[in-house]
PDB file of C-alpha atoms in Angstrom:
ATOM      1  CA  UNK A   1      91.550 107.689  70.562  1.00 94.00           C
ATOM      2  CA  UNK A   2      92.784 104.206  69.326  1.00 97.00           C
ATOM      3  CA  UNK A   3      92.734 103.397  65.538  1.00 98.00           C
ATOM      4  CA  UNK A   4      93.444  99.818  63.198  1.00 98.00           C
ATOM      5  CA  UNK A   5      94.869 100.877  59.924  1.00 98.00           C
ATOM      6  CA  UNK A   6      95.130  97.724  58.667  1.00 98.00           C
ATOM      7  CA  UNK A   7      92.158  95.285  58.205  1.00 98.00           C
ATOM      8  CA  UNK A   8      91.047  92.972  55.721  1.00 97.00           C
ATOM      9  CA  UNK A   9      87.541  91.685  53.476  1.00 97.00           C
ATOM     10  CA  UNK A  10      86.863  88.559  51.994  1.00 96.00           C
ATOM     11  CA  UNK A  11      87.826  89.659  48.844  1.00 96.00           C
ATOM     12  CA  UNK A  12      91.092  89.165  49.414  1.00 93.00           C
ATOM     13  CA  UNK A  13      90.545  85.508  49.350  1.00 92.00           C
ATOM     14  CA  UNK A  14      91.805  84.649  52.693  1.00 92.00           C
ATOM     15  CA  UNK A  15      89.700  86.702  55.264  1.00 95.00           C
ATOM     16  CA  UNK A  16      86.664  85.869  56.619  1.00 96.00           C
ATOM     17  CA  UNK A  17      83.690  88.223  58.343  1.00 96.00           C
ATOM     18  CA  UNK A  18      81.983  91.251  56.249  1.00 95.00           C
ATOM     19  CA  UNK A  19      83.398  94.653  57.211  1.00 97.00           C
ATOM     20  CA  UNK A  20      79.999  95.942  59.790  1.00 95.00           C
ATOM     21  CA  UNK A  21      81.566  92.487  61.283  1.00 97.00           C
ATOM     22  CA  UNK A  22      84.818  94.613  61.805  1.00 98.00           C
ATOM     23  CA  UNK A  23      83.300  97.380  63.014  1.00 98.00           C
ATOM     24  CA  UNK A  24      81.512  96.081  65.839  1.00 97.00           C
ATOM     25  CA  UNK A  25      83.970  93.848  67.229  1.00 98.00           C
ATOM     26  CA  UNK A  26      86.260  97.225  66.904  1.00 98.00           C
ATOM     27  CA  UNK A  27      82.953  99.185  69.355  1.00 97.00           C
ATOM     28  CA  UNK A  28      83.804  96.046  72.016  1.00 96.00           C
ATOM     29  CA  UNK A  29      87.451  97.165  71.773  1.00 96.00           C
ATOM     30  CA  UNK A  30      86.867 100.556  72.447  1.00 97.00           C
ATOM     31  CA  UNK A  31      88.787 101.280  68.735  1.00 98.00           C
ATOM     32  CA  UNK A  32      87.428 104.556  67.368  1.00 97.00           C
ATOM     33  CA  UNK A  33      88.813 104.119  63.839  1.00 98.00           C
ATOM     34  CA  UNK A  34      89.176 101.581  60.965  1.00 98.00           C
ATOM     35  CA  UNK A  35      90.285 101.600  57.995  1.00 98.00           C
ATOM     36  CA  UNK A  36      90.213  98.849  55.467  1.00 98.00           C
ATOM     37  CA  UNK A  37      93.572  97.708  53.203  1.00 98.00           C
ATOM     38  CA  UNK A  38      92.488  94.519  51.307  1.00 97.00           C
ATOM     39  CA  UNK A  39      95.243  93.697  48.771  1.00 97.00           C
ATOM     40  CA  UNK A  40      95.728  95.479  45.858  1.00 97.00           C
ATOM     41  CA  UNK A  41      94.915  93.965  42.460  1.00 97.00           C
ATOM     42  CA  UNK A  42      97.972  92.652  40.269  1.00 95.00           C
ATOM     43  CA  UNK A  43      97.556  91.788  36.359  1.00 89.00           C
ATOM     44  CA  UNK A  44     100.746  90.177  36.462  1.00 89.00           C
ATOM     45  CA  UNK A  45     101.679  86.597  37.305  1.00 89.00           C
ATOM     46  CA  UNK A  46     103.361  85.740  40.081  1.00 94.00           C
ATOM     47  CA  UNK A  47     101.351  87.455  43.001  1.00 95.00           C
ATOM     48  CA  UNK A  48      99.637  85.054  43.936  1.00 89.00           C
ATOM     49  CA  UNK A  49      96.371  85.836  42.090  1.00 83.00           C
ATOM     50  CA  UNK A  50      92.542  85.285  43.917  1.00 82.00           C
ATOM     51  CA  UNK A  51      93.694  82.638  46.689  1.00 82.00           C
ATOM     52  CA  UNK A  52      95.121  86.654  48.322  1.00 90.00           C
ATOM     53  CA  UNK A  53      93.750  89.438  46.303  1.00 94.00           C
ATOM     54  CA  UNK A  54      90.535  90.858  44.254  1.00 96.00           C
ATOM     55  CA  UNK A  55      90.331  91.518  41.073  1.00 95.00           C
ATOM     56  CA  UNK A  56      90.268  94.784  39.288  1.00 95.00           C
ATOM     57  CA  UNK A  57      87.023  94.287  38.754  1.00 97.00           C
ATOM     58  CA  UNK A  58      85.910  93.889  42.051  1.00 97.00           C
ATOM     59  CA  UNK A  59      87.775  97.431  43.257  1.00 98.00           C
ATOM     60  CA  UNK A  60      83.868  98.850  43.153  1.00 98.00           C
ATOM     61  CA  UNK A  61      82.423  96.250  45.190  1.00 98.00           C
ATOM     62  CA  UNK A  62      85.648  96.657  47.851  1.00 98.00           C
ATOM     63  CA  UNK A  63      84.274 100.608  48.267  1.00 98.00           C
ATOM     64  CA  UNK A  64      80.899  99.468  48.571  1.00 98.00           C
ATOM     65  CA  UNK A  65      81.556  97.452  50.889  1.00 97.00           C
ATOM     66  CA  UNK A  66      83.713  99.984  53.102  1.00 98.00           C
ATOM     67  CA  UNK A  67      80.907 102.375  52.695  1.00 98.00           C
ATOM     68  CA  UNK A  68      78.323 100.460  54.151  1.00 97.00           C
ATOM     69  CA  UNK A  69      81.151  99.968  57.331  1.00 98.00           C
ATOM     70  CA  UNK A  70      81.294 103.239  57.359  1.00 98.00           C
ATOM     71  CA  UNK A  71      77.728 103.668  57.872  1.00 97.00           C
ATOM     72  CA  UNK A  72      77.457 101.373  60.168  1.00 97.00           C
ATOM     73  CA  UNK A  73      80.565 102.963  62.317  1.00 98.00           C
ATOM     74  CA  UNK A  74      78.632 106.475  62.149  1.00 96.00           C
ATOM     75  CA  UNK A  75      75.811 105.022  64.113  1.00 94.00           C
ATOM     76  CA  UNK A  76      78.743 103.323  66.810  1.00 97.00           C
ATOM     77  CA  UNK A  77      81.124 106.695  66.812  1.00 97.00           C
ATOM     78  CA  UNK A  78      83.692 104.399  64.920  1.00 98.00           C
ATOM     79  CA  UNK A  79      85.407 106.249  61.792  1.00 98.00           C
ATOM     80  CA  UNK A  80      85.925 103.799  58.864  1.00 98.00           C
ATOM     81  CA  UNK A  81      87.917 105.145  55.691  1.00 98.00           C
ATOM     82  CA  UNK A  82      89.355 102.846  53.123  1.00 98.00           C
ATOM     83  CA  UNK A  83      93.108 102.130  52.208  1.00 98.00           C
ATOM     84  CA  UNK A  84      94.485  99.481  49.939  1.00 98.00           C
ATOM     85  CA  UNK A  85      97.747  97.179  50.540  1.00 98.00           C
ATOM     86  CA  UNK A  86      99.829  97.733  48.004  1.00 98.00           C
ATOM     87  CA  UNK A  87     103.067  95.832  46.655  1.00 98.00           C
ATOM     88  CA  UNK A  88     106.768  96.688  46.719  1.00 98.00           C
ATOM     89  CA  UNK A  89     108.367  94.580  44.129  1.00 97.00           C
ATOM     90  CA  UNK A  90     111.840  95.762  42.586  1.00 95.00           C
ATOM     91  CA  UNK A  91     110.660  95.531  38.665  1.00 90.00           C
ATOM     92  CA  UNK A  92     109.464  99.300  37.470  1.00 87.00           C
ATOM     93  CA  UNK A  93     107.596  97.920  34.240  1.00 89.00           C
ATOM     94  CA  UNK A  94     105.520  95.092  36.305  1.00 90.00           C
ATOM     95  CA  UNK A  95     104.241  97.758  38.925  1.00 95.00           C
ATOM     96  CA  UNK A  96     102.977 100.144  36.029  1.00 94.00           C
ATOM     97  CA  UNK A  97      99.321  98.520  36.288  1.00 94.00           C
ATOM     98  CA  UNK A  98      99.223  98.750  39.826  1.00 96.00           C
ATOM     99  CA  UNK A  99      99.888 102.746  39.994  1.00 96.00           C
ATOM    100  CA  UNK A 100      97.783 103.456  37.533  1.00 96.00           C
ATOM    101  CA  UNK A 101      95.089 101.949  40.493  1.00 97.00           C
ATOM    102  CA  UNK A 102      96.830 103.526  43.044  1.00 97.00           C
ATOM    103  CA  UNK A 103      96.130 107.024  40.773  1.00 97.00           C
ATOM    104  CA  UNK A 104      92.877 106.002  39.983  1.00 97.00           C
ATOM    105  CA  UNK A 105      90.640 105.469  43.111  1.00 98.00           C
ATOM    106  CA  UNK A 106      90.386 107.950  46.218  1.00 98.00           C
ATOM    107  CA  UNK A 107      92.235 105.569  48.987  1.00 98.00           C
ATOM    108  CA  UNK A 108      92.729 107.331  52.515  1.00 98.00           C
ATOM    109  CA  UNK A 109      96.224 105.504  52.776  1.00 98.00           C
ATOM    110  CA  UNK A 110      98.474 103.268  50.782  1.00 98.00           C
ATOM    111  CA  UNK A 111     100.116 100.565  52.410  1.00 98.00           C
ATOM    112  CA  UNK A 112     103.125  99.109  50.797  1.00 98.00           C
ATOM    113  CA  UNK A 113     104.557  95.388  51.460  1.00 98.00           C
ATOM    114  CA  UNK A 114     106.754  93.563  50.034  1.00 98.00           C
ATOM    115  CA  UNK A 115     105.527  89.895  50.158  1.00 96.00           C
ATOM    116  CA  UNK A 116     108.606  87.885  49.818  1.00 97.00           C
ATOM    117  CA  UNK A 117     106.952  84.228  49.346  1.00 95.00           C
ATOM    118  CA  UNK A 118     105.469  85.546  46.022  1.00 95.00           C
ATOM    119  CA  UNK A 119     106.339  83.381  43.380  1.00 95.00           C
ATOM    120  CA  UNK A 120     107.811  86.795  41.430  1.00 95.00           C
ATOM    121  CA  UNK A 121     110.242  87.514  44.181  1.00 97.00           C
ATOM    122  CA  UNK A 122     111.262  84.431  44.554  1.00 97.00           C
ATOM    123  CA  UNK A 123     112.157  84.598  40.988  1.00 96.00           C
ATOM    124  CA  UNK A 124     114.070  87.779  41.632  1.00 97.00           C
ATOM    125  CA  UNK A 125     116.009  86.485  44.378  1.00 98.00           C
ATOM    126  CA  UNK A 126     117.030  83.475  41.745  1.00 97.00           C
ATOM    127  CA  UNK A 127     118.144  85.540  38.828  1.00 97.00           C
ATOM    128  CA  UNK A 128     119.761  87.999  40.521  1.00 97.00           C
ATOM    129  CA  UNK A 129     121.665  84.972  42.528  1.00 98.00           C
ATOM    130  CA  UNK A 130     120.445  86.082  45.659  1.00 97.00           C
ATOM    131  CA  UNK A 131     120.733  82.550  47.382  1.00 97.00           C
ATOM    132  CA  UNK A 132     122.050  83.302  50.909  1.00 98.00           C
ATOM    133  CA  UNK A 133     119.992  84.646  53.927  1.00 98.00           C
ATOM    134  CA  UNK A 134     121.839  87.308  54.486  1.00 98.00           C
ATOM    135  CA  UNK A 135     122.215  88.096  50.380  1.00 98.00           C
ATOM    136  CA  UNK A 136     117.934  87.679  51.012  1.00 98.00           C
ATOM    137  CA  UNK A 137     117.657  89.831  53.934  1.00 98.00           C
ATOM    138  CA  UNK A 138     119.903  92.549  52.767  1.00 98.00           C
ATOM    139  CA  UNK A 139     117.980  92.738  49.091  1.00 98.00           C
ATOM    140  CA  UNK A 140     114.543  92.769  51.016  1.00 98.00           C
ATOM    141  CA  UNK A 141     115.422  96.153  53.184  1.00 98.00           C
ATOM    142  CA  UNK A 142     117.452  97.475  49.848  1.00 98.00           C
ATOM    143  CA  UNK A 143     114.055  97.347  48.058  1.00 98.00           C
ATOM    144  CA  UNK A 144     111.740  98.727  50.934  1.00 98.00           C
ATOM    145  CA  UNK A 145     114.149 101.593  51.270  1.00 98.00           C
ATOM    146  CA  UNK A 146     113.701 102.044  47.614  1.00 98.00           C
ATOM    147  CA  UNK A 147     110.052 102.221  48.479  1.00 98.00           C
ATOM    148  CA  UNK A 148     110.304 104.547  50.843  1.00 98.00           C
ATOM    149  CA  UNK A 149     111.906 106.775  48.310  1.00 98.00           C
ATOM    150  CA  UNK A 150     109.137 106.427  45.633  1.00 97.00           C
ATOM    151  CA  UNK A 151     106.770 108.665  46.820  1.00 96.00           C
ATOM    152  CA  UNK A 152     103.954 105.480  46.176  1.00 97.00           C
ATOM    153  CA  UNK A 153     103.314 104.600  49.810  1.00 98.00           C
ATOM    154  CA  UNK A 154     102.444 106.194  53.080  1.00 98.00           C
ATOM    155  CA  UNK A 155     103.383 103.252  55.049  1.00 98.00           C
ATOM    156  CA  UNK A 156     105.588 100.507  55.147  1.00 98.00           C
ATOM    157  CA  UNK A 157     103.831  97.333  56.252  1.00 98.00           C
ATOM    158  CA  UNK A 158     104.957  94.683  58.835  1.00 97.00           C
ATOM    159  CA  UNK A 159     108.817  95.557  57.338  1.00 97.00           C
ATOM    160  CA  UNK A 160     110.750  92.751  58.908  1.00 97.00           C
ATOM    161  CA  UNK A 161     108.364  89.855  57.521  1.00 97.00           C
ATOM    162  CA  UNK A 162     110.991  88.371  55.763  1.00 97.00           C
ATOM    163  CA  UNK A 163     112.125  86.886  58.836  1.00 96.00           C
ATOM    164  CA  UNK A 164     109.252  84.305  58.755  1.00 96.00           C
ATOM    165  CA  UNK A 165     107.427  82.324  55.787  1.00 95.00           C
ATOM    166  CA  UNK A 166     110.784  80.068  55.122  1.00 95.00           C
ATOM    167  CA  UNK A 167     112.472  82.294  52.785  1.00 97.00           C
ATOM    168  CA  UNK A 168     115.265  82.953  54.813  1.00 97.00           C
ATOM    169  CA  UNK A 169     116.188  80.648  57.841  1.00 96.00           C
ATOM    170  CA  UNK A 170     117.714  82.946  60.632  1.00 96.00           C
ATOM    171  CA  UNK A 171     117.340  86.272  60.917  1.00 97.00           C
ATOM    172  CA  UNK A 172     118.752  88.489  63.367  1.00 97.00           C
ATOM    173  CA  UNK A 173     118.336  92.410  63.006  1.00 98.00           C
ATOM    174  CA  UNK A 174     121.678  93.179  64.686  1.00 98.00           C
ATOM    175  CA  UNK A 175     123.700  91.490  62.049  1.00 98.00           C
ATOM    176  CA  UNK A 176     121.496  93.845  59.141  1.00 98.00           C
ATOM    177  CA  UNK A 177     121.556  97.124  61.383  1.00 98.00           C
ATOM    178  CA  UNK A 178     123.111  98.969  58.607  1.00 98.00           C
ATOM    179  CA  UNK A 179     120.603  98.174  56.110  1.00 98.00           C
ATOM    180  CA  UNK A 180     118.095  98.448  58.408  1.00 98.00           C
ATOM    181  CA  UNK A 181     118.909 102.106  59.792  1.00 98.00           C
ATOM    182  CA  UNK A 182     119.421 103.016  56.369  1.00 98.00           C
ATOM    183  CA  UNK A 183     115.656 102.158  55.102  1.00 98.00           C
ATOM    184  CA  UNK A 184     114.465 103.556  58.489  1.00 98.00           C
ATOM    185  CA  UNK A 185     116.247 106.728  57.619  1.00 98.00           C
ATOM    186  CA  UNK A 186     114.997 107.004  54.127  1.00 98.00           C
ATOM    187  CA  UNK A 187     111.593 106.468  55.463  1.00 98.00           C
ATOM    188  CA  UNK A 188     112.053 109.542  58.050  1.00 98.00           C
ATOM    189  CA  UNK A 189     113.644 111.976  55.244  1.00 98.00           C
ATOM    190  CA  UNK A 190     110.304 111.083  53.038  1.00 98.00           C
ATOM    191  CA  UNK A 191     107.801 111.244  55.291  1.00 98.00           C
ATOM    192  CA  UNK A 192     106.562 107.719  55.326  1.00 98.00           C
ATOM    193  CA  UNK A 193     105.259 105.683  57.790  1.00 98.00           C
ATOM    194  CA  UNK A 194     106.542 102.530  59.604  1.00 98.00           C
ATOM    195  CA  UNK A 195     103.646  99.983  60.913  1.00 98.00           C
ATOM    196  CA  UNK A 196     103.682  98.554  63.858  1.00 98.00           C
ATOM    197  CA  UNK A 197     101.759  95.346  62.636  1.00 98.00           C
ATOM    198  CA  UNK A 198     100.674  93.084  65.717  1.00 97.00           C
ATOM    199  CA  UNK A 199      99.858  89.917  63.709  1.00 95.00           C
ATOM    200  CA  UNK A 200     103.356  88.664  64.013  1.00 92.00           C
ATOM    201  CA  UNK A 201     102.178  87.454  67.673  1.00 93.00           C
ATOM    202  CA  UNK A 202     100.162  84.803  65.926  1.00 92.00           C
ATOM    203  CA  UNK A 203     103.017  83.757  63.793  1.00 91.00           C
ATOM    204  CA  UNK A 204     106.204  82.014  64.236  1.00 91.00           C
ATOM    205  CA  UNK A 205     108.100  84.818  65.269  1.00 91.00           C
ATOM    206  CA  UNK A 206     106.242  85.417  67.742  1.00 93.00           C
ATOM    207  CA  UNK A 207     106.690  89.357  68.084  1.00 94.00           C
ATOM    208  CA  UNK A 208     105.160  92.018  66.606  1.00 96.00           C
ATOM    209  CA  UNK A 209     106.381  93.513  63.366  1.00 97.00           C
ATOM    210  CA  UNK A 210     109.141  95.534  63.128  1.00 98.00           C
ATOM    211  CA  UNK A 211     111.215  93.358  65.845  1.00 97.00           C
ATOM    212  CA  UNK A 212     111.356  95.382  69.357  1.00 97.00           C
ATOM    213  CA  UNK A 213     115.421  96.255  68.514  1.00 98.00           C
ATOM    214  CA  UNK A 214     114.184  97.893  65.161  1.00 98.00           C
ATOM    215  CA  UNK A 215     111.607  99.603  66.894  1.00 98.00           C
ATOM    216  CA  UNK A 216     115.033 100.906  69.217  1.00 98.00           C
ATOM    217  CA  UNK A 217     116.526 102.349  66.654  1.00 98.00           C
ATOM    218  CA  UNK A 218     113.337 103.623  64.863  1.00 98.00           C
ATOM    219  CA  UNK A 219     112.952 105.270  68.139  1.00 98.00           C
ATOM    220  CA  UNK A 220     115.781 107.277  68.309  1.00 98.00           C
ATOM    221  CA  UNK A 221     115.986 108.039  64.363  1.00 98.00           C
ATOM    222  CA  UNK A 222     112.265 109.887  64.734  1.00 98.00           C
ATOM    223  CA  UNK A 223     110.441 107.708  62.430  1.00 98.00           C
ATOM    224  CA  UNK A 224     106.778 108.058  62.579  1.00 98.00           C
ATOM    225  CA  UNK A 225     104.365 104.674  62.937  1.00 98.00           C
ATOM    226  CA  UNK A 226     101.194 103.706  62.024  1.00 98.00           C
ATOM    227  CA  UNK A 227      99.360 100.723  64.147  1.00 98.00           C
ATOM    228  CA  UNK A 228      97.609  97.747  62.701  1.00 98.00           C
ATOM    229  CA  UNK A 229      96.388  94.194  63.523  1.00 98.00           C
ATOM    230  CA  UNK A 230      96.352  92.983  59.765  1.00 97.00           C
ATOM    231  CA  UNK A 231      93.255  91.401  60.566  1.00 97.00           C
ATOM    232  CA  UNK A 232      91.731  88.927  58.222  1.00 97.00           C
ATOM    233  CA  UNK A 233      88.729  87.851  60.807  1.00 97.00           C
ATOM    234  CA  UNK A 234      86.798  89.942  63.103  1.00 97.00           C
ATOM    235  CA  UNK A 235      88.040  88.773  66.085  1.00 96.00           C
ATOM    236  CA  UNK A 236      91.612  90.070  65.280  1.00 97.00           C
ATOM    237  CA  UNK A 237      90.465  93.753  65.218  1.00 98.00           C
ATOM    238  CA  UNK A 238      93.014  95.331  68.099  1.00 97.00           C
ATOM    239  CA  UNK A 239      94.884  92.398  68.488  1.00 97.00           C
ATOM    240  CA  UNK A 240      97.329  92.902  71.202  1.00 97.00           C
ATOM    241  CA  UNK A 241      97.064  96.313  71.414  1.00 98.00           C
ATOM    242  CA  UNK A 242      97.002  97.314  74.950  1.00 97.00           C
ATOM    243  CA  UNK A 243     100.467  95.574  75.434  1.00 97.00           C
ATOM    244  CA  UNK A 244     101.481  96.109  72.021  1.00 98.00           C
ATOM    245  CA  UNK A 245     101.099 100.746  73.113  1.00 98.00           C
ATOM    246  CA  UNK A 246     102.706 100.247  76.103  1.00 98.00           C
ATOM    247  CA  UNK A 247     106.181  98.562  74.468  1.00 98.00           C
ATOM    248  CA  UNK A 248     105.763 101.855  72.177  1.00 98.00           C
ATOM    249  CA  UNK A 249     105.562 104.192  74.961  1.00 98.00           C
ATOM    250  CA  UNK A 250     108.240 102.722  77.004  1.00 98.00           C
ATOM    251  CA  UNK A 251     110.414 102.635  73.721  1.00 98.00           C
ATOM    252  CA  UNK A 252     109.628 106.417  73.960  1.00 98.00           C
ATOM    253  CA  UNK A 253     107.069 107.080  71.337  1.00 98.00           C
ATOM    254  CA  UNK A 254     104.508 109.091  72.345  1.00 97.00           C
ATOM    255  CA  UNK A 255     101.938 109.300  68.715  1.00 98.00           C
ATOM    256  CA  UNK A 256     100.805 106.876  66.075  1.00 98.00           C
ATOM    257  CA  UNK A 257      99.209 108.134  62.637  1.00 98.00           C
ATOM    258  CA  UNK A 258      96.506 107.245  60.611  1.00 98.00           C
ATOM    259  CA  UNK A 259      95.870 108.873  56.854  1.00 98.00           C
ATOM    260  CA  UNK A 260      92.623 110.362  55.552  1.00 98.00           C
ATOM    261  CA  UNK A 261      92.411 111.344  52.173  1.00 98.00           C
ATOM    262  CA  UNK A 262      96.383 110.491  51.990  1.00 98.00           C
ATOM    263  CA  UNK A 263      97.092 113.300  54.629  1.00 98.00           C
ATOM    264  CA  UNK A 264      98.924 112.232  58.026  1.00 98.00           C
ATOM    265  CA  UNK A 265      96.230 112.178  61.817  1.00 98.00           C
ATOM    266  CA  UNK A 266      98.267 112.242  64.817  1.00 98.00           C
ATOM    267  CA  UNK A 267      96.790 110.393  67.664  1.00 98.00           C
ATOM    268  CA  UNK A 268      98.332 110.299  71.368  1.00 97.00           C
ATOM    269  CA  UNK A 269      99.088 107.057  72.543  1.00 95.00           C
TER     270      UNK A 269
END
């Protein structure tokens, strides 16, 4: 069985191709389960707005829209269930809209990321004087281990991103390994997910997300992964996949999950 767990709609502002779209380029793949995680809506300024996210009001057209992928998987023997990307940010009283979302429609999985080149981080990092990279880079694990602790999130999304997007200018995870272990660590005590995200062989890091080393150490701590392309166009669906399972299986992981109805599916690489 192969799964995506991470796939996009036009919604979001920045994807392009319906959802069936999605689902049949997944049948060429030979990928036997979807599931959709456009970006969570955020009342608050400073996340970007439409140009990356719906709005509230558009949270019943994002489940229509998954449905109708799902009925069009049934008739392929593709499973499509429907997640939502959700943000990390390190301010308790600007996240209280979004989990009141999060508590109020049925997602299969939340995804949590912490999108650094949001103008509200970047505020953060100012006021709180973080003005170094490594200052940056140790903050940016600090708060996705804090995530990890919530209880909000049953993955943590492409978790070294900070590494590209300019925020920081060199990044290297040997010189954060502490920080690092320590969120991978929190992550396995509390049962949540790491994703493998592929996209970052598009980008200017050229690797997938977490960097191989991470991946090392997330290896021998026991820390359980989920697998998506972070597609925002059809053609993305399984995105380096083939090479992408084998680095996993030489780096001695033998499973991936996916979550339906918020409960963990482990599939055999």
């Amino acid at each position: 069985m192969l799964v995506d767990c991470h796939l996009h709609t036009p919604l979001c502002g920045h994807a392009t191709g319906e959802p069936r779209e999605y689902v049949h380029a997944a049948a060429r793949k030979g990928i036997n389960l979807l599931t959709f995680t456009c970006h969570i809506p955020m009342s608050t300024d400073g996340f970007g707005g439409s140009s990356i996210r719906m709005k509230a009001e558009q949270l019943p057209e994002y489940f229509r829209m998954v449905e109708m992928a799902r009925m069009e998987g049934s008739g392929l023997g593709i499973e499509v269930l429907c997640g939502i990307e959700a943000e990390i940010f390190p301010d308790g009283e600007i996240m209280t809209g979004m989990y009141h979302t999060l508590d109020a429609w049925p997602f299969d999985v939340v995804l949590g990321s912490l999108h650094h080149t949001q103008a509200a981080y970047q505020r953060w990092l100012r006021e709180n004087k973080r003005t170094t990279d490594s200052q940056k880079i140790e903050s940016y694990f600090a708060h996705l281990t804090l995530a990890a602790m919530s209880g909000r999130y049953h993955t943590l999304s492409h978790p070294d991103v900070i590494r590209i997007y300019g925020t920081v200018q060199h990044f290297d995870p040997l010189e954060h390994k502490a920080a690092i272990q320590l969120f991978l660590e929190t992550a396995k005590t509390h049962e949540v997910c790491i994703e493998v995200n592929t996209s970052g062989r598009i980008k200017s890091c050229k690797t997938i997300h977490p960097d191989p080393i991470i991946l090392d150490w997330a290896a021998a701590i026991g820390n359980r992964l989920t697998l998506g392309s972070d597609s925002h166009n059809p053609n993305s669906v399984g995105q380096f996949f083939p090479e992408t399972i084998d680095l996993l299986k030489n780096k001695g992981f033998r499973e991936v999950y996916f979550f339906r109805r918020g409960e963990p599916v482990a599939v055999e690489l």
